[in-house]
Coordinates of C-alpha atoms in Angstrom, one line a residue:
M15 CA -1.2 8.3 0.2
P16 CA -2.3 8.1 -2.5
G17 CA -0.9 4.9 -4.0
I18 CA -2.9 5.4 -7.2
L19 CA -3.6 8.8 -8.9
I20 CA -6.1 9.0 -11.7
A21 CA -6.6 12.2 -13.8
A22 CA -9.7 12.1 -15.9
D23 CA -11.1 14.8 -18.2
D24 CA -14.6 14.6 -16.8
Y25 CA -16.3 13.5 -13.6
T26 CA -18.0 10.4 -14.7
G27 CA -14.8 9.1 -16.2
A28 CA -13.0 9.6 -12.9
N29 CA -15.7 7.7 -11.1
D30 CA -15.7 4.9 -13.7
T31 CA -12.0 4.2 -13.2
A32 CA -12.1 4.8 -9.4
V33 CA -14.8 2.1 -8.9
L34 CA -12.6 -0.4 -10.8
M35 CA -9.9 0.3 -8.3
V36 CA -12.3 -0.3 -5.4
R37 CA -13.0 -3.8 -6.9
K38 CA -9.3 -4.5 -6.8
G39 CA -9.1 -3.6 -3.1
F40 CA -8.0 0.1 -3.3
P41 CA -10.4 2.4 -1.4
A42 CA -11.0 5.4 -3.7
C43 CA -12.1 9.0 -3.6
T44 CA -13.2 11.1 -6.5
V45 CA -12.4 14.8 -6.1
L46 CA -13.1 17.9 -8.2
E47 CA -9.9 19.5 -9.4
E48 CA -11.1 22.9 -8.2
E49 CA -10.9 21.7 -4.6
E50 CA -7.3 22.8 -4.1
K51 CA -7.1 22.2 -0.4
C52 CA -8.6 18.7 -0.6
R53 CA -6.3 16.0 0.7
P54 CA -8.5 12.9 0.9
N55 CA -7.2 9.9 2.8
A56 CA -7.7 7.0 0.3
A57 CA -5.4 4.6 -1.5
C58 CA -6.7 5.8 -4.9
I59 CA -7.5 9.4 -5.8
A60 CA -9.4 10.2 -8.9
V61 CA -9.4 13.8 -10.1
S62 CA -11.7 15.3 -12.6
T63 CA -10.0 18.1 -14.5
D64 CA -13.2 18.9 -16.5
S65 CA -10.9 19.6 -19.5
R66 CA -12.4 17.6 -22.4
A67 CA -13.8 20.7 -24.2
L68 CA -10.9 23.1 -23.3
S69 CA -8.1 24.1 -25.6
P70 CA -5.1 21.8 -25.6
E71 CA -3.1 24.4 -23.7
A72 CA -5.7 24.8 -21.0
A73 CA -6.2 21.1 -20.7
Y74 CA -2.4 20.5 -20.4
R75 CA -2.3 23.0 -17.5
R76 CA -5.1 21.4 -15.6
V77 CA -3.7 17.9 -15.8
Y78 CA -0.2 19.1 -15.0
E79 CA -1.3 21.0 -11.9
A80 CA -3.6 18.2 -10.7
T81 CA -0.8 15.6 -11.1
R82 CA 1.7 17.8 -9.2
R83 CA -0.9 18.5 -6.5
Y84 CA -1.9 15.0 -5.7
M85 CA 1.1 12.9 -6.6
R86 CA 3.1 11.6 -3.6
E87 CA 6.3 9.7 -3.0
D88 CA 4.4 6.5 -2.5
T89 CA 2.3 6.9 -5.6
F90 CA 3.0 3.7 -7.6
L91 CA 0.5 4.1 -10.4
L92 CA -0.2 7.2 -12.5
S93 CA -3.3 6.8 -14.7
K94 CA -4.4 9.3 -17.3
R95 CA -7.9 8.2 -17.9
I96 CA -8.8 8.8 -21.6
D97 CA -12.3 8.7 -23.1
S98 CA -13.3 5.3 -24.3
T99 CA -14.2 6.9 -27.7
L100 CA -11.0 9.0 -27.9
R101 CA -12.7 12.4 -27.5
G102 CA -10.9 15.3 -25.9
N103 CA -7.2 16.4 -25.6
L104 CA -5.6 12.9 -25.4
G105 CA -2.1 13.9 -26.5
A106 CA -1.9 17.2 -24.5
E107 CA -3.1 15.6 -21.3
I108 CA -0.9 12.5 -21.5
C109 CA 2.1 14.8 -22.1
A110 CA 1.0 16.9 -19.1
M111 CA 1.1 13.9 -16.8
L112 CA 4.5 12.8 -18.2
D113 CA 5.9 16.2 -17.6
A114 CA 4.4 16.5 -14.1
A115 CA 6.0 13.1 -13.2
G116 CA 9.3 14.8 -13.7
D117 CA 11.3 11.9 -15.1
E118 CA 11.8 10.0 -18.3
R119 CA 9.1 7.5 -18.0
C120 CA 6.9 6.6 -21.0
A121 CA 3.1 6.4 -21.3
L122 CA 1.5 3.1 -22.4
V123 CA -1.7 4.1 -24.3
V124 CA -4.2 1.2 -24.3
P125 CA -7.6 2.2 -25.7
T126 CA -9.1 -1.3 -25.3
F127 CA -11.8 -1.9 -22.7
P128 CA -13.2 -5.3 -23.4
G129 CA -16.0 -5.1 -20.8
A130 CA -17.3 -2.0 -22.4
G131 CA -17.1 -3.3 -26.0
R132 CA -14.0 -1.2 -26.9
V133 CA -11.3 -3.1 -28.9
Y134 CA -8.3 -1.5 -30.5
K135 CA -6.7 -3.6 -33.3
D136 CA -5.5 -3.1 -36.9
R137 CA -5.1 0.6 -36.0
C138 CA -8.9 0.9 -35.6
L139 CA -11.0 1.4 -32.4
Y140 CA -14.1 -0.7 -32.6
V141 CA -17.1 0.2 -30.4
N142 CA -19.3 -2.9 -30.1
G143 CA -17.8 -4.1 -33.4
V144 CA -18.4 -0.8 -35.2
P145 CA -15.5 1.4 -36.3
L146 CA -15.3 4.5 -34.2
D147 CA -15.8 7.0 -37.0
E148 CA -19.1 5.3 -37.9
T149 CA -20.6 5.5 -34.4
A150 CA -22.5 8.3 -32.6
A151 CA -19.2 9.6 -31.3
A152 CA -18.4 10.9 -34.8
K153 CA -21.4 13.3 -34.4
D154 CA -20.7 14.5 -30.8
P155 CA -21.7 18.2 -30.9
R156 CA -18.8 19.3 -28.6
N157 CA -16.1 16.7 -29.4
P158 CA -16.8 15.0 -32.8
I159 CA -14.5 12.2 -33.8
R160 CA -13.4 12.1 -37.4
T161 CA -11.0 9.2 -37.4
R162 CA -10.9 5.6 -36.1
S163 CA -7.1 5.7 -35.6
A164 CA -5.7 6.4 -32.1
L165 CA -2.3 6.6 -33.7
Q166 CA -3.3 9.5 -35.9
L167 CA -4.8 11.4 -33.0
L168 CA -1.8 10.9 -30.8
R169 CA 0.6 12.0 -33.5
E170 CA -1.4 15.1 -34.2
Q171 CA -1.8 16.0 -30.5
S172 CA 1.4 15.0 -28.8
R173 CA 4.8 16.7 -29.0
Y174 CA 6.5 13.5 -28.0
P175 CA 7.3 10.6 -30.4
V176 CA 4.8 7.8 -30.5
G177 CA 5.7 4.1 -30.7
E178 CA 3.3 1.4 -31.6
I179 CA 2.7 -2.2 -30.5
R180 CA 0.6 -4.3 -32.8
I181 CA -1.4 -7.4 -32.1
N182 CA 1.2 -9.6 -33.6
D183 CA 3.8 -8.1 -31.3
L184 CA 1.5 -8.9 -28.4
R185 CA 1.3 -12.5 -29.3
Q186 CA 5.0 -13.0 -28.7
G187 CA 4.5 -12.9 -24.9
A188 CA 5.2 -10.6 -22.0
E189 CA 9.0 -11.1 -21.9
A190 CA 9.5 -10.3 -25.6
L191 CA 7.1 -7.4 -25.3
S192 CA 8.9 -6.0 -22.3
L193 CA 12.1 -5.9 -24.3
Q194 CA 10.3 -4.2 -27.2
M195 CA 8.9 -1.5 -24.9
K196 CA 12.4 -0.8 -23.5
R197 CA 13.8 -0.6 -27.0
M198 CA 11.1 1.8 -28.2
K199 CA 11.7 4.0 -25.1
A200 CA 15.5 3.9 -25.7
E201 CA 14.8 5.1 -29.3
G202 CA 12.9 8.1 -28.0
A203 CA 9.2 7.1 -27.8
R204 CA 7.5 8.6 -24.8
L205 CA 4.0 7.4 -25.8
I206 CA 3.6 3.7 -26.8
L207 CA 0.2 2.9 -28.3
C208 CA -0.8 -0.7 -27.7
E209 CA -3.3 -2.8 -29.6
A210 CA -5.3 -5.4 -27.6
E211 CA -8.5 -7.4 -27.9
T212 CA -9.1 -9.3 -24.7
E213 CA -8.7 -9.2 -20.9
A214 CA -5.9 -11.7 -21.4
D215 CA -4.1 -9.2 -23.8
L216 CA -4.4 -6.6 -21.1
I217 CA -2.7 -8.9 -18.6
T218 CA 0.1 -9.6 -21.1
L219 CA 0.6 -5.9 -21.6
A220 CA 0.6 -5.2 -17.8
E221 CA 3.1 -8.0 -17.2
A222 CA 5.3 -6.7 -19.9
A223 CA 5.1 -3.2 -18.5
R224 CA 6.0 -4.4 -15.0
G225 CA 8.9 -6.4 -16.5
M226 CA 10.5 -3.2 -17.8
K227 CA 11.4 -2.5 -14.1
E228 CA 11.0 1.2 -14.9
P229 CA 8.2 3.6 -14.0
F230 CA 5.5 4.2 -16.6
I231 CA 2.1 5.9 -17.0
C232 CA -1.1 4.1 -17.9
A233 CA -3.3 6.0 -20.4
D234 CA -6.5 4.2 -21.0
P235 CA -10.3 4.2 -20.3
G236 CA -9.7 2.3 -17.1
A237 CA -9.3 -1.4 -17.8
F238 CA -5.6 -1.4 -18.4
S239 CA -4.9 0.7 -15.3
C240 CA -7.0 -1.6 -13.2
T241 CA -5.1 -4.6 -14.6
V242 CA -1.8 -3.0 -13.6
A243 CA -3.1 -2.2 -10.1
G244 CA -4.3 -5.8 -9.8
L245 CA -0.8 -7.1 -10.5
H246 CA 0.6 -4.7 -7.9
Q247 CA -1.9 -5.9 -5.4
A248 CA -1.0 -9.5 -6.1
E249 CA 2.7 -8.7 -5.4
R250 CA 1.7 -7.2 -2.0
R251 CA -0.4 -10.1 -0.8
D252 CA 2.2 -10.6 1.9
F253 CA 0.2 -8.1 4.0
R254 CA 1.5 -8.0 7.5
L255 CA 0.1 -6.7 10.7
F256 CA 2.3 -5.3 13.5
F257 CA 0.9 -6.1 17.0
L258 CA 2.4 -4.2 20.0
V259 CA 1.5 -5.6 23.4
G260 CA 2.6 -3.6 26.5
S261 CA 0.0 -5.0 29.0
V262 CA 1.3 -7.3 31.7
N263 CA -2.0 -8.8 33.0
A264 CA -3.2 -12.4 32.7
V265 CA -5.8 -11.5 30.0
A266 CA -3.1 -10.1 27.7
A267 CA -0.9 -13.1 28.4
A268 CA -3.6 -15.6 27.4
Q269 CA -4.4 -13.6 24.2
M270 CA -0.6 -13.6 23.3
H271 CA -0.5 -17.4 23.8
R272 CA -3.4 -17.9 21.5
L273 CA -2.1 -15.5 18.9
S274 CA 1.2 -17.1 18.6
R275 CA -0.4 -20.6 18.5
E276 CA -3.1 -19.9 15.9
Q277 CA -1.5 -17.5 13.5
D278 CA 1.6 -17.3 11.3
T279 CA 3.2 -15.0 13.8
V280 CA 6.7 -13.8 14.7
V281 CA 6.9 -12.8 18.3
V282 CA 9.8 -11.0 20.1
Y283 CA 9.8 -10.2 23.8
M284 CA 11.4 -7.0 25.0
D285 CA 13.1 -6.9 28.4
M286 CA 12.8 -4.0 30.8
P287 CA 15.9 -1.8 31.1
S288 CA 18.0 -2.7 34.1
L289 CA 17.5 -0.2 36.9
P290 CA 20.7 0.9 38.7
Q291 CA 20.7 0.2 42.4
Q292 CA 23.6 1.8 44.2
C293 CA 24.3 5.1 42.5
G294 CA 23.2 8.7 42.4
A295 CA 20.5 10.2 40.2
E296 CA 22.9 11.3 37.4
E297 CA 24.6 8.0 37.2
A298 CA 21.3 6.1 37.3
E299 CA 20.0 8.3 34.4
A300 CA 23.0 7.5 32.2
A301 CA 23.0 3.8 33.0
L302 CA 19.3 3.5 32.4
A303 CA 19.6 5.3 29.0
E304 CA 22.5 3.0 27.9
S305 CA 20.6 -0.1 29.0
A306 CA 17.5 1.1 27.1
R307 CA 19.5 1.7 23.9
D308 CA 21.1 -1.8 24.1
I309 CA 17.8 -3.5 24.6
A310 CA 16.1 -1.5 21.8
E311 CA 18.9 -2.4 19.3
K312 CA 18.9 -6.0 20.3
T313 CA 15.1 -6.3 20.1
S314 CA 15.1 -4.6 16.7
Q315 CA 17.8 -6.9 15.3
E316 CA 15.9 -10.0 16.7
L317 CA 12.7 -8.9 15.0
E318 CA 14.5 -8.3 11.7
Q319 CA 16.2 -11.7 11.8
K320 CA 13.0 -13.6 12.6
M321 CA 11.0 -11.8 9.9
A322 CA 13.7 -12.6 7.3
A323 CA 13.8 -16.2 8.4
A324 CA 10.0 -16.5 8.2
G325 CA 9.9 -14.9 4.7
G326 CA 6.4 -14.7 3.2
N327 CA 5.0 -17.2 5.7
V328 CA 4.7 -14.6 8.5
K329 CA 1.5 -12.6 8.6
T330 CA 1.7 -11.0 12.1
V331 CA 4.7 -9.4 13.7
C332 CA 4.4 -9.0 17.4
L333 CA 6.5 -7.1 19.9
C334 CA 5.5 -7.9 23.4
T335 CA 6.9 -6.9 26.8
A336 CA 8.7 -9.7 28.5
G337 CA 7.0 -8.6 31.7
I338 CA 3.9 -10.4 30.5
F339 CA 5.4 -13.5 32.0
P340 CA 5.1 -13.6 35.8
E341 CA 8.7 -14.7 36.3
K342 CA 9.9 -11.7 34.3
K343 CA 7.6 -9.1 35.7
I344 CA 9.5 -6.3 37.4
D345 CA 8.2 -4.8 40.6
L346 CA 8.5 -1.0 40.1
T347 CA 7.1 -0.1 43.5
G348 CA 10.6 0.3 44.9
C349 CA 11.6 3.0 42.4
G350 CA 12.0 6.4 43.8
P351 CA 13.9 9.7 43.6
E352 CA 16.9 8.0 45.4
K353 CA 17.4 5.8 42.4
G354 CA 17.1 8.7 40.0
I355 CA 13.8 7.8 38.5
G356 CA 10.3 7.1 39.7
E357 CA 7.9 4.1 38.9
N358 CA 5.7 6.1 36.6
E359 CA 8.5 7.6 34.6
L360 CA 10.3 4.3 34.2
S361 CA 7.0 2.7 32.9
A362 CA 6.5 5.6 30.5
R363 CA 10.1 5.3 29.2
F364 CA 9.6 1.6 28.6
N365 CA 6.4 2.2 26.6
Q366 CA 8.2 4.9 24.6
M367 CA 11.1 2.5 23.9
M368 CA 8.6 -0.2 22.6
G369 CA 6.8 2.4 20.5
E370 CA 10.0 3.6 18.9
V371 CA 11.2 0.0 18.1
A372 CA 7.8 -0.8 16.6
A373 CA 7.7 2.4 14.6
G374 CA 11.1 1.8 13.2
I375 CA 10.1 -1.7 12.0
I376 CA 6.9 -0.4 10.5
R377 CA 8.6 2.3 8.6
R378 CA 11.3 0.0 7.2
H379 CA 8.8 -2.6 6.0
P380 CA 6.1 -1.4 3.6
E381 CA 4.5 -4.8 3.6
I382 CA 3.4 -4.0 7.2
R383 CA 0.2 -2.2 6.4
G384 CA -1.7 -2.4 9.6
A385 CA -1.1 -2.1 13.3
A386 CA -2.7 -3.2 16.6
A387 CA -1.9 -2.1 20.1
C388 CA -2.8 -3.7 23.4
G389 CA -2.9 -1.2 26.3
G390 CA -3.6 2.5 26.3
D391 CA -0.1 3.7 27.1
T392 CA 1.3 1.4 24.5
A393 CA -1.0 2.6 21.8
V394 CA -0.1 6.3 22.6
A395 CA 3.6 5.5 22.4
L396 CA 3.2 3.8 19.0
C397 CA 1.1 6.6 17.6
R398 CA 3.5 9.3 18.8
S399 CA 6.6 7.4 17.5
L400 CA 5.0 7.3 14.1
G401 CA 4.4 11.1 14.3
A402 CA 0.6 10.7 14.2
K403 CA -1.4 13.8 15.2
A404 CA -4.8 12.1 15.6
E405 CA -6.8 9.0 14.8
Y406 CA -10.1 8.6 12.9
P407 CA -12.2 6.0 14.7
L408 CA -14.1 4.0 12.1
E409 CA -15.6 0.9 13.7
E410 CA -16.0 -1.1 16.9
V411 CA -14.5 -4.5 16.2
I412 CA -15.7 -5.9 19.5
P413 CA -16.7 -4.1 22.6
L414 CA -13.6 -2.0 23.8
A415 CA -11.6 -2.6 20.7
V416 CA -11.7 0.1 18.0
Y417 CA -10.6 0.1 14.4
G418 CA -9.4 3.4 12.8
K419 CA -6.8 5.2 10.8
L420 CA -3.9 7.4 11.8
A421 CA -3.8 11.0 10.7
G422 CA -0.5 12.7 10.0
G423 CA 3.1 11.5 10.6
T424 CA 5.2 9.1 8.6
K425 CA 2.4 6.5 8.2
D426 CA -0.6 8.8 7.5
G427 CA -3.7 6.6 6.9
L428 CA -2.2 3.5 8.6
P429 CA -5.1 1.2 9.7
I430 CA -4.8 0.5 13.5
I431 CA -6.8 -1.4 16.1
T432 CA -6.5 -0.3 19.7
K433 CA -7.8 -2.1 22.8
G434 CA -7.4 -2.0 26.5
G435 CA -5.1 -4.4 28.2
M436 CA -8.0 -6.1 30.1

């Protein structure tokens, strides 16, 4: 978290763009930049830097610091929200986000917002059909606008070279446009100003940007960023749920049968480690550990193979104890100190082994974006294997089944459903 980071120069602008992301399926949170200790748990974080009326130097610092503070390894979209009438420190703030990103990416500046009547073409921003410098924005008491040209403003305010994509370039299609963007970037442009008229134009620009196969920043009033996020969401529609079932009663068995029959599900059953019979405690411990490693590796490989074979058709990945079948259920009542391990400890180790296999698969597959666990001990094993420190309960799905999100660990914020085995 977060997958999307928006930096806006005022609070309403941050909210405007955040709500667009919510419509695309990204839960959002708008924070005030001054809240340095705030670490909200949302897919989209919108930060207000309150920097529109500041000096370019002060505005740069605020955007740079906000980006560094909230950007994460899994942030796939950086959005510098600019005012829809080009007020404020556009150039300085875009440069700040570029510098904070810490690489050589470019910023695609798209002032067009068709739904709000903003269209940028012929080097002129039109507001409901009126050139920008003829609107009320030209008389803003704090941030008056004296030009209709975003190109002029960016060249005056940015220390980086500015490239330009015109409407005629756009009409050549996404593939040609992608090549043009890469060429401009190779020639030194770090800001690329793009003309556009319609929602379809924004889609073309977004497809071209994604086609570069390189990271970039969106700089716009919100519509272009939202379009890019929508494309990303479409590519991740192979949402998968990981279900971990450690219960061995008849209720869980019936539910597993129904799940595998009614859903696009990959199911793998994990065997219990073999328990040494005629040996001392030390030998029993070593043999048990080796058996557990072999079973864990075999189970993990089987899961990976089945997932690869199913491709995008699988929606639920399930790891279940083989003991759910009566013929494979192991009687632990005979375990005792003479065999090197007791019944409760063996059961705990098996749950831990299942949790570790499940956690490994979840970490390796970002398309797995939700988990469910059947059985209390099983749920604890999964949470601990993911390094979670707590869970935020959010809703009762049905009686005795709770939906929440994990807190901490390698999958902070992972949605999870837990339910008892009965």
